[in-house]
C-alpha positions as a printed Julia matrix, in Angstrom:
175×3 Matrix{Float64}:
 -73.9   -60.8   119.74
 -71.88  -63.68  117.97
 -72.91  -65.13  114.56
 -74.36  -68.8   114.26
 -71.91  -71.03  113.06
 -73.34  -70.86  109.55
 -73.16  -67.77  109.24
 -70.17  -65.67  108.05
 -71.6   -62.1   107.76
 -73.9   -60.13  108.91
 -76.38  -57.98  105.85
 -73.68  -54.72  104.92
 -70.53  -56.97  106.24
 -69.43  -57.65  102.86
 -69.66  -54.06  102.27
 -67.46  -52.93  105.19
 -64.77  -56.4   104.68
 -64.15  -54.67  101.12
 -63.54  -51.03  102.71
 -61.45  -52.58  105.08
 -59.19  -54.67  103.03
 -58.87  -51.66  100.39
 -56.94  -49.92  103.35
 -54.59  -53.14  104.01
 -51.09  -51.31  102.57
 -49.4   -54.08  103.85
 -50.76  -56.33  100.58
 -50.72  -53.12   97.91
 -54.33  -52.91   97.33
 -55.62  -50.94   94.47
 -59.25  -50.26   93.81
 -60.03  -51.28   90.41
 -63.92  -50.96   90.69
 -66.35  -50.23   93.84
 -70.13  -51.61   93.49
 -72.26  -49.76   92.27
 -75.77  -51.36   91.67
 -75.19  -55.08   91.1
 -71.52  -54.39   89.98
 -69.24  -55.63   92.6
 -66.23  -54.68   94.17
 -62.81  -55.54   92.36
 -59.8   -54.9    94.19
 -56.06  -56.0    93.21
 -53.67  -56.94   95.65
 -49.99  -56.06   94.33
 -47.91  -57.52   97.77
 -50.02  -59.82   98.78
 -47.87  -62.78   98.31
 -43.63  -62.55   98.63
 -41.7   -63.9    95.54
 -40.34  -66.55   98.1
 -44.13  -67.72   98.97
 -44.76  -67.58   94.77
 -41.84  -70.38   94.78
 -42.89  -71.85   97.28
 -46.55  -72.17   95.84
 -45.27  -73.05   92.31
 -43.02  -75.42   93.99
 -46.27  -77.28   95.7
 -48.21  -77.44   92.21
 -45.51  -79.01   90.78
 -46.21  -82.06   92.63
 -49.8   -82.23   92.72
 -52.62  -84.25   90.36
 -53.7   -81.88   88.3
 -57.39  -83.11   86.85
 -59.19  -82.36   83.4
 -61.74  -79.77   84.07
 -64.86  -78.33   81.69
 -67.35  -76.48   83.23
 -70.18  -75.36   81.35
 -73.86  -74.52   82.05
 -75.27  -77.59   80.38
 -75.34  -78.06   77.25
 -75.13  -74.26   75.57
 -71.97  -72.7    76.81
 -68.16  -73.93   77.57
 -67.23  -71.57   80.9
 -63.62  -73.42   81.46
 -61.65  -76.1    79.59
 -58.74  -75.84   82.28
 -57.13  -78.54   84.4
 -57.53  -78.05   88.56
 -56.52  -79.58   91.62
 -57.87  -78.96   95.07
 -55.56  -77.95   97.47
 -56.1   -78.37  101.33
 -53.06  -78.72  104.7
 -54.31  -81.69  105.36
 -53.67  -83.45  102.32
 -50.36  -81.31  101.75
 -49.31  -83.02  104.99
 -49.58  -86.36  103.79
 -47.29  -85.63  100.91
 -44.72  -84.13  103.43
 -44.91  -80.56  100.86
 -46.88  -77.37  100.81
 -48.12  -76.51  103.99
 -46.64  -73.45  104.94
 -47.25  -71.98  102.13
 -51.16  -73.11  102.25
 -51.15  -71.9   106.01
 -49.78  -68.51  105.28
 -52.27  -68.27  102.0
 -55.01  -69.07  104.91
 -53.91  -66.67  107.16
 -53.87  -63.89  105.0
 -57.25  -64.83  103.4
 -58.62  -64.89  106.54
 -57.2   -61.28  107.77
 -58.14  -60.0   104.39
 -61.73  -60.85  104.12
 -62.2   -61.1   108.04
 -63.62  -64.52  108.2
 -62.42  -67.04  109.45
 -61.08  -70.55  107.46
 -64.03  -72.68  108.55
 -66.63  -70.55  106.27
 -63.56  -71.44  103.28
 -63.62  -73.85  100.9
 -60.5   -75.93  100.24
 -57.89  -74.1    97.89
 -59.05  -74.37   94.02
 -55.64  -74.37   91.93
 -56.35  -73.64   88.38
 -53.83  -74.39   85.26
 -54.12  -72.91   81.86
 -52.57  -74.33   78.97
 -52.59  -72.84   75.45
 -55.93  -72.12   73.54
 -57.79  -72.98   76.73
 -59.83  -70.07   78.4
 -62.16  -69.06   81.75
 -65.01  -66.83   80.34
 -67.05  -65.08   82.84
 -69.77  -66.58   85.17
 -71.74  -66.92   88.16
 -70.77  -69.22   90.78
 -73.94  -70.43   92.23
 -74.86  -73.61   94.63
 -76.52  -76.37   93.35
 -80.04  -76.78   94.05
 -82.21  -79.89   95.61
 -85.62  -80.04   95.65
 -87.48  -80.39   98.8
 -90.89  -81.97   97.54
 -92.38  -83.88   95.09
 -93.46  -80.92   93.1
 -90.56  -79.16   93.35
 -92.41  -75.95   94.44
 -89.74  -75.88   97.39
 -85.4   -75.68   96.87
 -82.95  -75.58   99.05
 -79.15  -75.18   97.88
 -77.4   -78.44   98.41
 -73.85  -76.72   99.36
 -73.45  -73.18  100.5
 -73.35  -70.41   98.11
 -70.1   -68.79   97.31
 -70.07  -64.94   98.22
 -66.57  -64.37   97.82
 -63.61  -65.37   95.13
 -60.04  -64.82   95.35
 -57.79  -65.09   92.13
 -54.38  -65.63   93.14
 -51.78  -65.35   89.76
 -48.39  -66.44   90.34
 -47.44  -66.33   86.93
 -47.53  -63.98   84.45
 -47.84  -63.5    80.77
 -46.51  -60.69   78.49
 -49.73  -60.72   76.64
 -53.26  -62.54   76.48
 -53.77  -64.82   79.23
């Protein structure tokens, strides 16, 4: 039966999706880690974007408005201190650049994960300068209380179940 509009997957679909994605030879998959207990899959795709698509994406990123991004878990730990920009096909169309490469990215991501883009967040580009960092963390959705006693909570936004990193540049050492 078809899934309800708010659902991307049924139980067990995540494992099946990674198994399928790890066999998509056109993207050059390398399984770096398969799940064990609570350890997630990590699959690297060495040919996800062509050199031309990388150039096109870098050209688009040269035209976006970068915003300072400081991410942390309150006052205790700084998780990231970089710059970011949210990218979407409608916004790129207004600027007159980047529509093709974003469309290619969306199509490839849909093929890779087996989920339609209606379940995706907008693409977030992140830029790091010397001395900036991104520490390991878990993405979670913001919760809000459903009652005055705060005994019941619900998610204010959908949970992020997958994160895909697309590196457009490389460094000799470090990062």
